[in-house]
Amino acid sequence: MEPTPVIDEILKQLNEQQRAAATHGRDPLLIVAGAGTGKTTTLAHRVAYQIASGVNPARILLLTFTRRAANEMVRRVDGILRQMNQLADKLGTATGRFSGQRLWGGTFHAIAARLLRMHGRSIGLEREFTVHDRSDSEDLINVLRVELDLASAETRFPRKSTCLAIYSLCVNSRRPLKEVLAREFPWCVEYEEDLRRLFAAYVDRKEQNAVLDYDDLLLFWHGLLSDPAAGAAIRSRFDCVLVDEYQDTNLLQAEILQLLNPDGQGVTVVGDDAQSIYSFRAATVRNILDFPEQYSNTCVIPLEQNYRSTQPILDATNLVIGQARQRHEKNLWSEREQGEPPALVHCEDENEQTEFIISEILAHREKGTDLRKQAVLFRASQHSVNLELELARRNIRFHKYGGLKFVESAHIKDLMAYLRLAENPRDFVSGTRILLLLPGIGPMKTRSLMTLLAESGGNFDVWDEYDPPAGSKDHWPEFVKLMRDLNDPKLEGMPQQVHRVSQFYGDLLERKYDHADARLRDLEQLEQLANRFSDRSTFLTEITLDPPASTQDLAGPPSLDDDYLVLSTIHSAKGLEWDAVYVLNAVDGCIPSDMATKNAEEIEEELRLFYVALTRAKNSLYVCFPANCFIRSRAPGMHTMGQLTRFLPKKVRKKFDERAAANYEAADDDEELAPHITAEMIRRQSRSLWS
């Protein structure tokens, strides 16, 4: 449509590339959005532009990778539309009132669950299914391992987490088991036939229990779209489909997009191939690289003006990612031309690295940069152990991200299991979990009780006749009443349900776990979170599919006096930014990880991961290289003379300020780096052979 004065005024906020992307027509569009280039702003303006152009918001589907991203996108779209309404009133322009409230926005998995509730029966799927998270799925796999006699101590049959990883990779990468084992899990090749039996039993048991796992949500959505009647009904719902973070999609998700819109009309995908770092989840960079070939009339628009980092940081990061063999070309630039170049800091060992980082963090704080505006990033969670110990010793508060999510904590999973069993009495995993919490009830009795419940059609009254062991005499009647009440369709809202479970479960929690007070406070946080949901099915599905990472996610932003340093794995840092960023252990074996260098594709992804770390920095960037480094993924206790990461060759290092942390002397600029050997380092290596 031709720009109106109202639309034109709103689009003035965008740069030339952003505006071209926002106003593009219906042909397939690929927006290659470099780090910090205003991707969310551009996508929100594109959605708002489509609504202002006459597209019904209820016919727009926006797919994101977190619920928070979806909510933020809808909020921004609404903000833009409100501005347009206000401008129209001010200019006296005749126009409709624009709103994005009916927009379909959510994660791939959440949208899949919503559509399966609506259309699943057309392919024989029960509407009352519950969703297992990865931990629940692992537990079910483990039950079947035992039942099939695959878990005996005499064999090295893969553990439950490995089995589920293999299964998930097969589903999401659309590759057969034989190929996945040969390429990704060669140590499991000898168990191929047993794994086939296990996975067949897993599929059957999920059907019996009326549960879906994460992978099923995508698989069944794909199946819905492949069905002539159901597929046509879903396709007819949407005129425009937009996908955020397209570089993080797997092959199954790419096939879903193509089934949603075979000719590509109205399709927009946004992403950055340079930030494709989730192959361990079956994501493939090929989706974004090959998108123009998938839809032959695709328009590719790069976003290159960076609003995050200074130009000296971008000069370095452009050279780093320029080493990638295959990529969409772009060269990030910034109007913030002044600034210090990134620092490559040579340290004698990890202790000196820790001393340097803490010293710099405190120096930045003295200059006015709060701790929470600074982050230390690392390739693997264990790389920060040395730093964490010293921070604790000095009483410097920190929050660490990249570990266990809030709802993966045992006590949270316990509480959620009560609600899951009430929602779906055939959910064997949830029932087993809460029955085993009761004193004196073991696995055999649990199995018989769950079988009895299933045979009764989910009527908890059948448990009234059970004579519990002495340890559970007081708990059992109260427990059965709780489950009966939770199963009552007239039951009150979600906060009350969570509260009633907490009241019963609190005593069991205090008996089973340490730090009971802190865990009980977590249950209170969950009760507050439940206020956001109108029904139990939605609560369980959304919390399972997109859980908060920690209680901080529930409590909102910290108060001004609640300052803390951020420690994070690089994977968890993606999409975030800080004034000052410190990258630990820029050593081959850590970056790239020695566990991810089997082939050129893995090394290329490690390069992209390093690039993601560097591009989180707004003003100050420090990359630390400890010459004597403890590589924890190798032999236990192994120290090695570190070699600087291969991702910083001489031509790239010219954009860094190379300096020593304290006593370590860096190589001259015109020399290739060599390890600086000291007698003490040699003695340490010698000692490590015998310790």
mmCIF file of N, CA, C and O in Angstrom, residues 10 32 40 44 46 53 124 133 141 151 216 221 299 369 383 398 443 517 552 661:
data_model
loop_
_atom_site.group_PDB
_atom_site.id
_atom_site.type_symbol
_atom_site.label_atom_id
_atom_site.label_comp_id
_atom_site.label_asym_id
_atom_site.label_seq_id
_atom_site.Cartn_x
_atom_site.Cartn_y
_atom_site.Cartn_z
ATOM 1 N N ILE A 10 5.553 7.092 11.374
ATOM 2 C CA ILE A 10 6.036 6.000 12.217
ATOM 3 C C ILE A 10 7.315 5.394 11.644
ATOM 4 O O ILE A 10 8.255 5.064 12.372
ATOM 5 N N VAL A 32 18.267 -10.610 7.140
ATOM 6 C CA VAL A 32 19.509 -11.073 7.766
ATOM 7 C C VAL A 32 19.938 -9.996 8.753
ATOM 8 O O VAL A 32 20.521 -8.975 8.375
ATOM 9 N N THR A 40 14.309 -6.823 16.554
ATOM 10 C CA THR A 40 12.964 -6.813 17.139
ATOM 11 C C THR A 40 12.182 -5.584 16.699
ATOM 12 O O THR A 40 10.989 -5.667 16.379
ATOM 13 N N ALA A 44 8.746 -5.879 14.595
ATOM 14 C CA ALA A 44 7.526 -5.293 15.156
ATOM 15 C C ALA A 44 6.918 -4.278 14.195
ATOM 16 O O ALA A 44 5.689 -4.226 14.018
ATOM 17 N N ARG A 46 7.259 -4.330 10.988
ATOM 18 C CA ARG A 46 6.704 -5.053 9.836
ATOM 19 C C ARG A 46 5.308 -5.583 10.167
ATOM 20 O O ARG A 46 4.388 -5.502 9.345
ATOM 21 N N SER A 53 -1.920 -2.004 6.908
ATOM 22 C CA SER A 53 -2.206 -2.195 5.484
ATOM 23 C C SER A 53 -3.488 -2.981 5.253
ATOM 24 O O SER A 53 -3.851 -3.248 4.108
ATOM 25 N N GLY A 124 -7.052 -38.134 15.216
ATOM 26 C CA GLY A 124 -7.117 -39.163 16.253
ATOM 27 C C GLY A 124 -6.349 -38.854 17.516
ATOM 28 O O GLY A 124 -6.063 -39.764 18.303
ATOM 29 N N ASP A 133 7.933 -32.478 29.975
ATOM 30 C CA ASP A 133 9.186 -31.790 29.697
ATOM 31 C C ASP A 133 10.288 -32.833 29.521
ATOM 32 O O ASP A 133 10.048 -34.039 29.607
ATOM 33 N N ILE A 141 11.494 -42.876 29.630
ATOM 34 C CA ILE A 141 12.490 -43.696 28.924
ATOM 35 C C ILE A 141 13.151 -44.665 29.900
ATOM 36 O O ILE A 141 13.362 -45.849 29.599
ATOM 37 N N ALA A 151 18.769 -52.125 31.172
ATOM 38 C CA ALA A 151 19.507 -51.303 32.127
ATOM 39 C C ALA A 151 20.317 -52.135 33.109
ATOM 40 O O ALA A 151 20.574 -51.708 34.226
ATOM 41 N N ASP A 216 7.027 -34.450 20.040
ATOM 42 C CA ASP A 216 5.708 -34.819 19.525
ATOM 43 C C ASP A 216 4.915 -33.594 19.091
ATOM 44 O O ASP A 216 4.148 -33.648 18.124
ATOM 45 N N TRP A 221 2.092 -31.499 14.795
ATOM 46 C CA TRP A 221 1.734 -30.314 14.002
ATOM 47 C C TRP A 221 2.064 -30.559 12.532
ATOM 48 O O TRP A 221 1.263 -30.249 11.642
ATOM 49 N N CYS A 299 13.267 -12.129 -1.361
ATOM 50 C CA CYS A 299 14.029 -10.885 -1.237
ATOM 51 C C CYS A 299 14.869 -10.978 0.033
ATOM 52 O O CYS A 299 14.344 -11.304 1.103
ATOM 53 N N THR A 369 29.756 1.806 36.372
ATOM 54 C CA THR A 369 29.084 0.693 35.690
ATOM 55 C C THR A 369 28.665 -0.343 36.724
ATOM 56 O O THR A 369 29.515 -1.025 37.299
ATOM 57 N N HIS A 383 33.667 -23.895 33.547
ATOM 58 C CA HIS A 383 34.804 -23.002 33.342
ATOM 59 C C HIS A 383 34.832 -21.844 34.335
ATOM 60 O O HIS A 383 35.860 -21.179 34.484
ATOM 61 N N PHE A 398 26.708 -12.566 42.716
ATOM 62 C CA PHE A 398 26.584 -12.882 41.290
ATOM 63 C C PHE A 398 25.392 -13.799 41.080
ATOM 64 O O PHE A 398 24.960 -14.517 41.974
ATOM 65 N N PRO A 443 8.208 -48.651 44.375
ATOM 66 C CA PRO A 443 7.902 -48.741 42.940
ATOM 67 C C PRO A 443 6.832 -49.776 42.599
ATOM 68 O O PRO A 443 5.977 -49.517 41.738
ATOM 69 N N ASP A 517 13.324 -23.882 53.596
ATOM 70 C CA ASP A 517 12.745 -22.536 53.586
ATOM 71 C C ASP A 517 12.846 -21.905 52.201
ATOM 72 O O ASP A 517 11.888 -21.304 51.698
ATOM 73 N N GLN A 552 14.293 -15.156 39.632
ATOM 74 C CA GLN A 552 14.446 -13.772 39.204
ATOM 75 C C GLN A 552 13.529 -13.462 38.026
ATOM 76 O O GLN A 552 13.057 -12.344 37.860
ATOM 77 N N ALA A 661 48.013 -9.452 31.797
ATOM 78 C CA ALA A 661 47.201 -9.221 32.992
ATOM 79 C C ALA A 661 48.040 -8.641 34.114
ATOM 80 O O ALA A 661 47.652 -7.697 34.785
#
